[in-house]
Tab-separated table of C-alpha atoms in Angstrom:
chain	number	residue	atom	x	y	z
A	1105	GLU	CA	160.059	242.152	146.448
A	1106	SER	CA	159.967	240.361	143.100
A	1107	SER	CA	156.707	239.003	141.713
A	1108	ALA	CA	158.211	235.503	141.755
A	1109	ALA	CA	158.980	235.742	145.470
A	1110	SER	CA	155.517	237.152	146.143
A	1111	ASP	CA	153.903	234.250	144.272
A	1112	VAL	CA	155.875	231.711	146.314
A	1113	TYR	CA	154.802	233.405	149.538
A	1114	LYS	CA	151.112	233.181	148.577
A	1115	ARG	CA	151.359	229.487	147.810
A	1116	GLN	CA	153.109	228.764	151.090
A	1117	ASP	CA	150.132	230.078	153.041
A	1118	HIS	CA	147.276	228.611	151.014
A	1119	THR	CA	146.941	225.211	152.696
A	1120	LYS	CA	144.523	224.581	155.546
A	1121	VAL	CA	145.802	224.436	159.109
A	1122	ILE	CA	145.718	220.940	160.612
A	1123	GLN	CA	146.312	220.106	164.271
A	1124	ILE	CA	148.500	217.036	164.972
A	1125	GLY	CA	148.779	216.529	168.702
A	1126	ASP	CA	150.085	219.847	170.013
A	1127	ARG	CA	151.584	220.900	166.678
A	1128	LYS	CA	150.057	222.699	163.704
A	1129	ILE	CA	150.911	222.336	160.034
A	1130	GLY	CA	149.695	224.190	156.961
A	1131	GLY	CA	148.691	227.798	156.494
A	1132	GLY	CA	152.269	229.081	156.592
A	1133	ASN	CA	153.206	227.359	159.857
A	1134	PRO	CA	156.825	226.116	160.012
A	1135	ILE	CA	157.584	223.022	157.943
A	1136	LEU	CA	157.866	220.160	160.414
A	1137	ILE	CA	160.324	217.284	160.167
A	1138	GLN	CA	159.089	213.730	160.392
A	1139	SER	CA	160.830	210.415	160.733
A	1140	MET	CA	159.776	206.825	161.311
A	1141	THR	CA	160.966	204.338	163.881
A	1142	ASN	CA	162.576	201.135	162.630
A	1143	THR	CA	162.213	199.263	165.913
A	1144	LYS	CA	159.420	196.767	166.467
A	1145	THR	CA	156.601	198.928	167.815
A	1146	GLU	CA	155.587	196.106	170.148
A	1147	ASP	CA	158.929	196.617	171.922
A	1148	VAL	CA	157.953	199.702	173.907
A	1149	GLU	CA	161.348	200.203	175.569
A	1150	GLN	CA	163.377	200.166	172.332
A	1151	THR	CA	160.805	202.248	170.450
A	1152	VAL	CA	160.663	204.914	173.149
A	1153	ALA	CA	164.464	205.056	173.334
A	1154	GLN	CA	164.688	205.646	169.595
A	1155	ILE	CA	161.963	208.311	169.643
A	1156	LEU	CA	163.628	210.194	172.509
A	1157	ALA	CA	166.906	210.222	170.566
A	1158	LEU	CA	165.077	211.515	167.490
A	1159	GLU	CA	163.373	214.214	169.580
A	1160	GLN	CA	166.796	215.310	170.824
A	1161	ALA	CA	168.046	215.553	167.241
A	1162	GLY	CA	165.100	217.750	166.213
A	1163	CYS	CA	162.344	215.420	165.025
A	1164	ASP	CA	158.945	217.163	165.206
A	1165	ILE	CA	156.576	214.262	164.422
A	1166	ILE	CA	157.235	210.520	164.649
A	1167	ARG	CA	155.552	207.668	162.776
A	1168	CYS	CA	155.419	204.069	163.975
A	1169	ALA	CA	154.459	200.994	162.004
A	1170	VAL	CA	151.343	199.245	163.305
A	1171	PRO	CA	151.335	195.795	161.685
A	1172	THR	CA	149.695	193.954	164.604
A	1173	MET	CA	147.093	194.515	167.300
A	1174	GLU	CA	149.888	194.227	169.872
A	1175	ALA	CA	151.643	197.162	168.172
A	1176	ALA	CA	148.434	199.205	168.209
A	1177	LYS	CA	148.024	198.604	171.943
A	1178	ALA	CA	151.685	199.456	172.589
A	1179	LEU	CA	151.049	203.010	171.360
A	1180	LYS	CA	149.302	203.853	174.638
A	1181	GLU	CA	152.446	203.236	176.685
A	1182	ILE	CA	154.756	204.776	174.060
A	1183	LYS	CA	152.681	207.968	174.077
A	1184	LYS	CA	153.124	208.358	177.837
A	1185	GLN	CA	156.904	208.510	177.490
A	1186	ILE	CA	157.449	210.770	174.457
A	1187	HIS	CA	156.919	214.472	173.801
A	1188	ILE	CA	156.093	214.764	170.085
A	1189	PRO	CA	152.986	213.764	168.096
A	1190	LEU	CA	152.761	210.115	167.094
A	1191	VAL	CA	151.452	208.911	163.730
A	1192	ALA	CA	150.282	205.317	163.289
A	1193	ASP	CA	151.250	203.760	159.962
A	1194	ILE	CA	148.532	201.359	158.814
A	1195	HIS	CA	148.444	198.914	155.917
A	1196	PHE	CA	145.535	196.668	154.929
A	1197	ASP	CA	143.728	196.102	158.250
A	1198	TYR	CA	141.183	198.805	159.103
A	1199	ARG	CA	140.816	197.374	162.633
A	1200	LEU	CA	144.428	198.349	163.376
A	1201	ALA	CA	143.682	201.946	162.387
A	1202	ILE	CA	140.758	202.097	164.798
A	1203	ALA	CA	142.759	200.429	167.584
A	1204	ALA	CA	145.663	202.852	167.045
A	1205	MET	CA	143.327	205.814	167.497
A	1206	GLU	CA	141.788	204.234	170.598
A	1207	ASN	CA	145.321	203.940	172.015
A	1208	GLY	CA	146.280	207.562	171.489
A	1209	ALA	CA	147.614	208.012	167.947
A	1210	ASP	CA	147.633	211.716	167.064
A	1211	LYS	CA	147.252	210.969	163.360
A	1212	ILE	CA	146.921	207.896	161.189
A	1213	ARG	CA	148.472	207.164	157.825
A	1214	ILE	CA	146.423	204.983	155.478
A	1215	ASN	CA	146.157	204.212	151.783
A	1216	PRO	CA	142.390	203.780	151.360
A	1217	GLY	CA	143.132	201.636	148.322
A	1218	ASN	CA	144.637	198.870	150.459
A	1219	ILE	CA	142.216	199.170	153.384
A	1220	GLY	CA	139.511	197.325	151.459
A	1221	SER	CA	135.807	198.000	151.043
A	1222	ARG	CA	134.187	201.410	151.318
A	1223	GLU	CA	132.521	200.265	154.542
A	1224	ARG	CA	135.914	199.587	156.131
A	1225	VAL	CA	137.236	202.990	155.093
A	1226	GLN	CA	134.034	204.537	156.484
A	1227	ALA	CA	134.640	202.816	159.828
A	1228	VAL	CA	138.133	204.328	160.001
A	1229	VAL	CA	136.837	207.766	159.006
A	1230	ASP	CA	134.071	207.618	161.623
A	1231	ALA	CA	136.591	206.761	164.365
A	1232	ALA	CA	138.858	209.627	163.264
A	1233	LYS	CA	135.962	212.072	163.051
A	1234	GLU	CA	134.788	211.165	166.548
A	1235	ARG	CA	138.232	212.050	167.952
A	1236	GLN	CA	139.148	214.781	165.423
A	1237	ILE	CA	142.292	212.849	164.491
A	1238	PRO	CA	143.816	213.801	161.112
A	1239	ILE	CA	144.141	211.176	158.408
A	1240	ARG	CA	147.168	211.211	156.148
A	1241	VAL	CA	146.099	209.840	152.779
A	1242	GLY	CA	149.173	208.212	151.279
A	1243	VAL	CA	149.618	207.184	147.665
A	1244	SER	CA	152.863	206.039	146.055
A	1245	SER	CA	153.895	205.305	142.500
A	1246	GLY	CA	154.337	201.652	143.411
A	1247	SER	CA	150.695	201.234	144.419
A	1248	LEU	CA	149.038	203.013	141.492
A	1249	GLU	CA	145.789	201.379	140.360
A	1250	LYS	CA	145.882	199.388	137.130
A	1251	ASP	CA	143.182	201.493	135.455
A	1252	LEU	CA	145.221	204.668	136.033
A	1253	VAL	CA	148.389	202.987	134.723
A	1254	GLU	CA	146.452	202.075	131.570
A	1255	LYS	CA	144.819	205.509	131.305
A	1256	TYR	CA	148.148	207.357	131.422
A	1257	HIS	CA	150.149	204.648	129.601
A	1258	GLY	CA	152.352	203.889	132.562
A	1259	VAL	CA	153.093	205.225	136.028
A	1260	THR	CA	152.977	209.025	135.747
A	1261	ALA	CA	152.729	212.122	137.916
A	1262	GLU	CA	149.230	212.719	136.549
A	1263	GLY	CA	148.146	209.235	137.565
A	1264	ILE	CA	149.548	209.609	141.092
A	1265	VAL	CA	147.708	212.904	141.548
A	1266	GLU	CA	144.409	211.528	140.231
A	1267	SER	CA	144.692	208.506	142.530
A	1268	ALA	CA	145.338	210.681	145.590
A	1269	LEU	CA	142.532	213.136	144.828
A	1270	ASP	CA	140.075	210.287	144.201
A	1271	LYS	CA	140.827	208.915	147.671
A	1272	VAL	CA	140.606	212.353	149.262
A	1273	LYS	CA	137.204	212.917	147.623
A	1274	MET	CA	135.978	209.572	148.911
A	1275	ILE	CA	136.817	210.579	152.487
A	1276	GLU	CA	135.407	214.075	152.017
A	1277	ASP	CA	132.185	212.499	150.739
A	1278	MET	CA	132.079	210.570	154.017
A	1279	GLY	CA	131.912	213.917	155.804
A	1280	TYR	CA	135.521	214.386	156.888
A	1281	ASP	CA	138.145	216.812	155.638
A	1282	ASN	CA	140.772	216.761	158.415
A	1283	LEU	CA	143.282	215.401	155.931
A	1284	VAL	CA	146.941	215.537	154.940
A	1285	ILE	CA	148.007	214.276	151.515
A	1286	SER	CA	151.193	212.366	150.769
A	1287	ILE	CA	152.144	211.460	147.203
A	1288	LYS	CA	155.472	209.774	146.727
A	1289	SER	CA	157.640	208.279	144.028
A	1290	SER	CA	161.202	207.001	144.005
A	1291	ASP	CA	161.528	208.791	140.638
A	1292	VAL	CA	162.623	212.252	141.764
A	1293	MET	CA	161.421	214.295	138.784
A	1294	MET	CA	158.091	212.440	138.668
A	1295	CYS	CA	157.656	213.253	142.349
A	1296	VAL	CA	158.423	216.941	141.741
A	1297	LYS	CA	155.935	217.146	138.875
A	1298	ALA	CA	153.237	215.395	140.910
A	1299	HIS	CA	153.588	217.936	143.713
A	1300	GLU	CA	153.446	220.829	141.288
A	1301	LEU	CA	150.213	219.419	139.849
A	1302	ILE	CA	148.495	218.618	143.145
A	1303	ALA	CA	149.394	221.969	144.750
A	1304	GLU	CA	147.166	223.652	142.153
A	1305	LYS	CA	144.251	221.304	142.854
A	1306	THR	CA	143.911	221.115	146.637
A	1307	ASP	CA	144.290	223.153	149.804
A	1308	HIS	CA	144.973	220.155	152.036
A	1309	PRO	CA	148.449	220.239	153.631
A	1310	LEU	CA	151.089	218.137	151.882
A	1311	HIS	CA	153.611	215.795	153.467
A	1312	VAL	CA	156.595	215.673	151.114
A	1313	GLY	CA	159.238	213.025	150.650
A	1314	ILE	CA	161.009	210.924	148.046
A	1315	THR	CA	159.939	207.353	148.809
A	1316	GLU	CA	162.473	204.533	148.933
A	1317	ALA	CA	165.163	207.146	148.359
A	1318	GLY	CA	167.970	204.726	149.200
A	1319	THR	CA	171.128	204.540	151.271
A	1320	ILE	CA	172.770	207.465	153.058
A	1321	ILE	CA	174.569	208.786	149.971
A	1322	SER	CA	172.020	208.169	147.201
A	1323	GLY	CA	169.055	208.859	149.479
A	1324	ASN	CA	170.461	212.189	150.623
A	1325	ILE	CA	171.214	213.346	147.093
A	1326	LYS	CA	167.810	212.319	145.731
A	1327	SER	CA	165.986	213.829	148.697
A	1328	ALA	CA	167.953	217.076	148.598
A	1329	ILE	CA	167.220	217.568	144.903
A	1330	GLY	CA	163.581	216.498	145.085
A	1331	LEU	CA	162.673	218.277	148.313
A	1332	GLY	CA	164.662	221.326	147.267
A	1333	LEU	CA	162.765	221.695	143.988
A	1334	ILE	CA	159.402	221.163	145.683
A	1335	LEU	CA	159.926	223.313	148.773
A	1336	HIS	CA	161.470	226.171	146.797
A	1337	GLN	CA	158.112	226.556	145.030
A	1338	GLY	CA	156.341	227.020	148.359
A	1339	ILE	CA	154.894	223.502	148.284
A	1340	GLY	CA	154.973	221.267	151.347
A	1341	ASP	CA	154.006	221.451	155.010
A	1342	THR	CA	155.904	218.516	156.521
A	1343	ILE	CA	158.878	216.572	155.174
A	1344	ARG	CA	160.683	213.292	155.633
A	1345	VAL	CA	164.051	212.347	154.217
A	1346	SER	CA	163.699	208.580	153.685
A	1347	LEU	CA	167.026	206.826	154.181
A	1348	THR	CA	167.991	203.187	154.535
A	1349	GLY	CA	169.869	203.574	157.790
A	1350	ASP	CA	169.738	205.190	161.202
A	1351	PRO	CA	166.672	207.498	161.416
A	1352	LEU	CA	168.875	210.092	163.157
A	1353	GLU	CA	170.532	210.694	159.782
A	1354	GLU	CA	167.111	211.605	158.353
A	1355	ILE	CA	166.726	214.411	160.894
A	1356	LYS	CA	170.187	215.845	160.224
A	1357	SER	CA	169.548	215.859	156.478
A	1358	ALA	CA	166.066	217.360	156.768
A	1359	LYS	CA	167.312	220.191	158.994
A	1360	LEU	CA	170.119	220.976	156.577
A	1361	ILE	CA	167.767	220.975	153.565
A	1362	LEU	CA	165.394	223.395	155.309
A	1363	LYS	CA	168.258	225.608	156.485
A	1364	THR	CA	169.815	225.697	153.007
A	1365	LEU	CA	166.483	226.832	151.554
A	1366	GLY	CA	166.110	229.537	154.200
A	1367	LEU	CA	163.119	227.777	155.768
A	1368	ARG	CA	164.826	227.343	159.143
A	1369	LYS	CA	166.972	229.964	160.789
A	1370	GLY	CA	169.750	229.856	163.340
A	1371	GLY	CA	172.444	227.346	164.031
A	1372	ILE	CA	175.911	227.260	162.551
A	1373	GLU	CA	176.833	227.071	158.879
A	1374	VAL	CA	179.959	225.002	158.502
A	1375	VAL	CA	182.231	226.214	155.690
A	1376	SER	CA	185.318	224.065	155.246
A	1377	CYS	CA	188.134	223.695	152.738
A	1378	PRO	CA	188.106	220.503	150.604
A	1379	THR	CA	191.779	220.039	151.669
A	1380	CYS	CA	194.845	219.634	149.497
A	1381	GLY	CA	198.540	218.852	149.840
A	1382	ARG	CA	199.084	221.977	151.966
A	1383	THR	CA	196.815	220.686	154.768
A	1384	ARG	CA	198.751	219.918	157.959
A	1385	ILE	CA	195.888	219.072	160.389
A	1386	ASP	CA	193.018	216.555	160.416
A	1387	LEU	CA	190.645	219.058	158.843
A	1388	ILE	CA	188.286	216.340	157.575
A	1389	GLY	CA	187.822	214.901	161.064
A	1390	LEU	CA	187.396	218.340	162.637
A	1391	ALA	CA	184.892	219.465	160.002
A	1392	ASN	CA	182.789	216.335	160.494
A	1393	GLN	CA	182.763	216.818	164.266
A	1394	VAL	CA	181.698	220.450	163.987
A	1395	GLU	CA	179.016	219.639	161.400
A	1396	ASN	CA	177.508	216.894	163.571
A	1397	LEU	CA	177.322	219.291	166.516
A	1398	SER	CA	175.834	222.072	164.396
A	1399	LEU	CA	173.097	219.839	162.978
A	1400	ILE	CA	172.000	218.808	166.459
A	1401	HIS	CA	171.901	222.390	167.712
A	1402	ILE	CA	170.200	224.230	164.826
A	1403	SER	CA	167.525	226.372	166.472
A	1404	GLU	CA	163.777	225.798	166.500
A	1405	PRO	CA	161.835	226.325	163.255
A	1406	THR	CA	160.685	229.813	162.448
A	1407	ARG	CA	157.678	230.999	160.486
A	1408	ARG	CA	158.235	230.934	156.749
A	1409	THR	CA	159.390	233.947	154.802
A	1410	PRO	CA	159.420	234.496	151.036
A	1411	ILE	CA	162.261	232.764	149.209
């Protein structure tokens, strides 16, 4: 085994293990695939239908937007009808975070910077601590504080990392460390650099994704490059491929990225000719059909092995 491969293996296992519902991330557990519903969370029937379809495709963890108290209360009924952990996505209103946890959220996603005062963040932390619900601390390049933009002369990987670690320290100082960190940028190489920097500074699990990646074509390319560079270094415990489109496409892409990197085993690898003037059958149509079937039926995740 090469020293490079050995080094990657060590880094893969160094993060803490966090329990999200009945699933575990970090510490060398399989990298789990996340997606996010694009239905109105208040519409329980439509939201459940979309989640069940995503489960079938291979989604491991689902996130729902919680912009209203009605949405927070809807989580209770949604939870009864699905089979994977549910993450509540909260912006601005700390009361929605507390209500989401009271209604069964397995994890909450907040940016402490837009929750408001320290007292409001403390209230959220206290509610999470009481129920042992993990908090995903999310920071993106688009929400970087003005003082950090000035300090680093623009939006930089260093600034994103400092912002995230400042928020993590604030929550740790409140007596809670059941945390997952998410740092995102739509600039792929900035995102890669930020993950390289933060992986050396924390043992909290990392949720990895390229934010606002774009449409099916551009989003897939940006996500494949960004996630590939990050995951190949042994960094990352959960992933999301962010696409402007049907969330089912996110699951297909995420599974293929993990399989290509050797982080998921099983399934079928489709190898097909690009076609030329000698082609006498609808090879393009057949290849697409086979690929769609193979991406749905790739086997369950396996424990990581050295790359």
